[in-house]
Tab-separated table of C-alpha atoms in Angstrom:
chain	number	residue	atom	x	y	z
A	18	UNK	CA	-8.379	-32.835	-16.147
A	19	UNK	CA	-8.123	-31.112	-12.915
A	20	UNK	CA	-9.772	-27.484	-12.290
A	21	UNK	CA	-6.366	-26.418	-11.462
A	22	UNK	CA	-4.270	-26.908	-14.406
A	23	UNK	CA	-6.880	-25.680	-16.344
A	24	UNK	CA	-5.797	-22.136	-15.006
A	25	UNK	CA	-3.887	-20.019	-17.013
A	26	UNK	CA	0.081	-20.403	-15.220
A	27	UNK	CA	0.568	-16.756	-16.869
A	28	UNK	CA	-1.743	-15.288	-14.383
A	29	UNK	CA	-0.310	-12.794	-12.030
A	30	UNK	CA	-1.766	-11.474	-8.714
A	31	UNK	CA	-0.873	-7.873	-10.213
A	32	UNK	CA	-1.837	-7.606	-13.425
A	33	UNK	CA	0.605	-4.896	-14.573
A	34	UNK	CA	3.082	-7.393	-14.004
A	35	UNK	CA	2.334	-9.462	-16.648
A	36	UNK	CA	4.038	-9.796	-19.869
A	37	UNK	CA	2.367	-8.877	-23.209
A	38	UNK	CA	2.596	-11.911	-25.476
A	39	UNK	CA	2.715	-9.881	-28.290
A	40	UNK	CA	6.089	-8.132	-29.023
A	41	UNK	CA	6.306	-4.451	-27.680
A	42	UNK	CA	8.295	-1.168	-28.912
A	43	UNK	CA	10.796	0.292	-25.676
A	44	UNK	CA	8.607	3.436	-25.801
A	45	UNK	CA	4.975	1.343	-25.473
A	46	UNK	CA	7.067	-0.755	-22.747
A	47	UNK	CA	8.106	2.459	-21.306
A	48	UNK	CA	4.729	3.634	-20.948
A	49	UNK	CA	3.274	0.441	-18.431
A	50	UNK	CA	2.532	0.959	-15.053
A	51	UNK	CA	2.730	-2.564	-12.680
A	52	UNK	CA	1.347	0.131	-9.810
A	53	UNK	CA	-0.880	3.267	-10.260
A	54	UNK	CA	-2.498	3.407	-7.399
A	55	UNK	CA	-2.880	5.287	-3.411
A	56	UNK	CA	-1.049	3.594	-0.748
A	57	UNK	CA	-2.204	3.324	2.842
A	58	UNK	CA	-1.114	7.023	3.770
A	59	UNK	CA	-3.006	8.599	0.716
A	60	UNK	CA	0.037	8.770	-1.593
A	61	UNK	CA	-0.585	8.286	-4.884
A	62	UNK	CA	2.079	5.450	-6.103
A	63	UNK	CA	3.067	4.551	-9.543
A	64	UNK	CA	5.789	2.127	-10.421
A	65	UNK	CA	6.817	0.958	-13.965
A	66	UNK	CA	6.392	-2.459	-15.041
A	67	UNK	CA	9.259	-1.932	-17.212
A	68	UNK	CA	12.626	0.050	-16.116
A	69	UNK	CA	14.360	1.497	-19.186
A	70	UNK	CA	19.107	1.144	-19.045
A	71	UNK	CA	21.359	1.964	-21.071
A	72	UNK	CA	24.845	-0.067	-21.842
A	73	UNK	CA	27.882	1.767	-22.588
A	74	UNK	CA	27.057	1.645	-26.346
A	75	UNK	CA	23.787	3.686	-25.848
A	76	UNK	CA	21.758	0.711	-26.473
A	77	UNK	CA	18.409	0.860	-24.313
A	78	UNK	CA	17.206	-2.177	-22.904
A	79	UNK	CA	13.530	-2.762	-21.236
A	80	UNK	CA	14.260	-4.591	-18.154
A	81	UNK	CA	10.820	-6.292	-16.439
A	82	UNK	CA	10.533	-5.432	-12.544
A	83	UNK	CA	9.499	-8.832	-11.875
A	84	UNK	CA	11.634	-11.151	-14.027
A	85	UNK	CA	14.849	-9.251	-14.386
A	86	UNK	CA	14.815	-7.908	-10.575
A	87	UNK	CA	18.527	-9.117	-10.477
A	88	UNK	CA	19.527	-7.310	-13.222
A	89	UNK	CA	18.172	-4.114	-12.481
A	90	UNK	CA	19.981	-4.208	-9.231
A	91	UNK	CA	23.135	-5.293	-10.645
A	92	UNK	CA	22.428	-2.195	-12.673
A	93	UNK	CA	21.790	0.187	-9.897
A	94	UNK	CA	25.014	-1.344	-8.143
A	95	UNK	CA	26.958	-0.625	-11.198
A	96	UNK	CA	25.697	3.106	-10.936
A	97	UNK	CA	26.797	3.276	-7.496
A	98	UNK	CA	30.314	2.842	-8.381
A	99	UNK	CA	33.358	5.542	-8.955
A	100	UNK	CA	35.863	5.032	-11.965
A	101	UNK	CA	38.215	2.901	-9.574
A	102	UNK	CA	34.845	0.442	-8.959
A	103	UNK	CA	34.452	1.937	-5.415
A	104	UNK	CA	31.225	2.218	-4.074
A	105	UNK	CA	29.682	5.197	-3.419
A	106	UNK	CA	26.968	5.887	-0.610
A	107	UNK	CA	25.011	8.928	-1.385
């Protein structure tokens, strides 16, 4: 067997953007950082690994910022949106 596929294919060049195997709670999902860390100018950045919606029933859903990157813009679309479906530019 080649080297190669003898490497884990979960592997991630980030590790905060990989995906626990075991199942997770919204709140300990909440909690994961994919980016804690100073940028070039000194800032300190932090971005979740998880972004938290909510549908129009109040259910929360954990959305991951890698795999469901279309969703969470589709989401952020939606938000941008009057009651007529017009987009709004703020």
């Amino acid at each position: 067997m080649s080297e190669y596929k003898s490497i884990d294919k979960r592997r991630t060049a980030n590790p905060g953007d990989r995906i626990a195997d075991e199942e997770q709670t919204i709140e300990e999902k909440a909690k994961q950082l994919a980016v804690d860390s100073p940028d070039i100018t000194g800032d300190h950045i932090q971005v979740p690994t998880y972004f938290i919606v909510e549908d129009e029933e109040g259910n929360q859903e954990a959305l991951h910022h890698v795999k469901d990157a279309e969703e969470i813009s589709d989401v952020i679309r939606q938000a941008r949106t009057d009651d007529d479906g017009n987009r709004k530019w703020w």
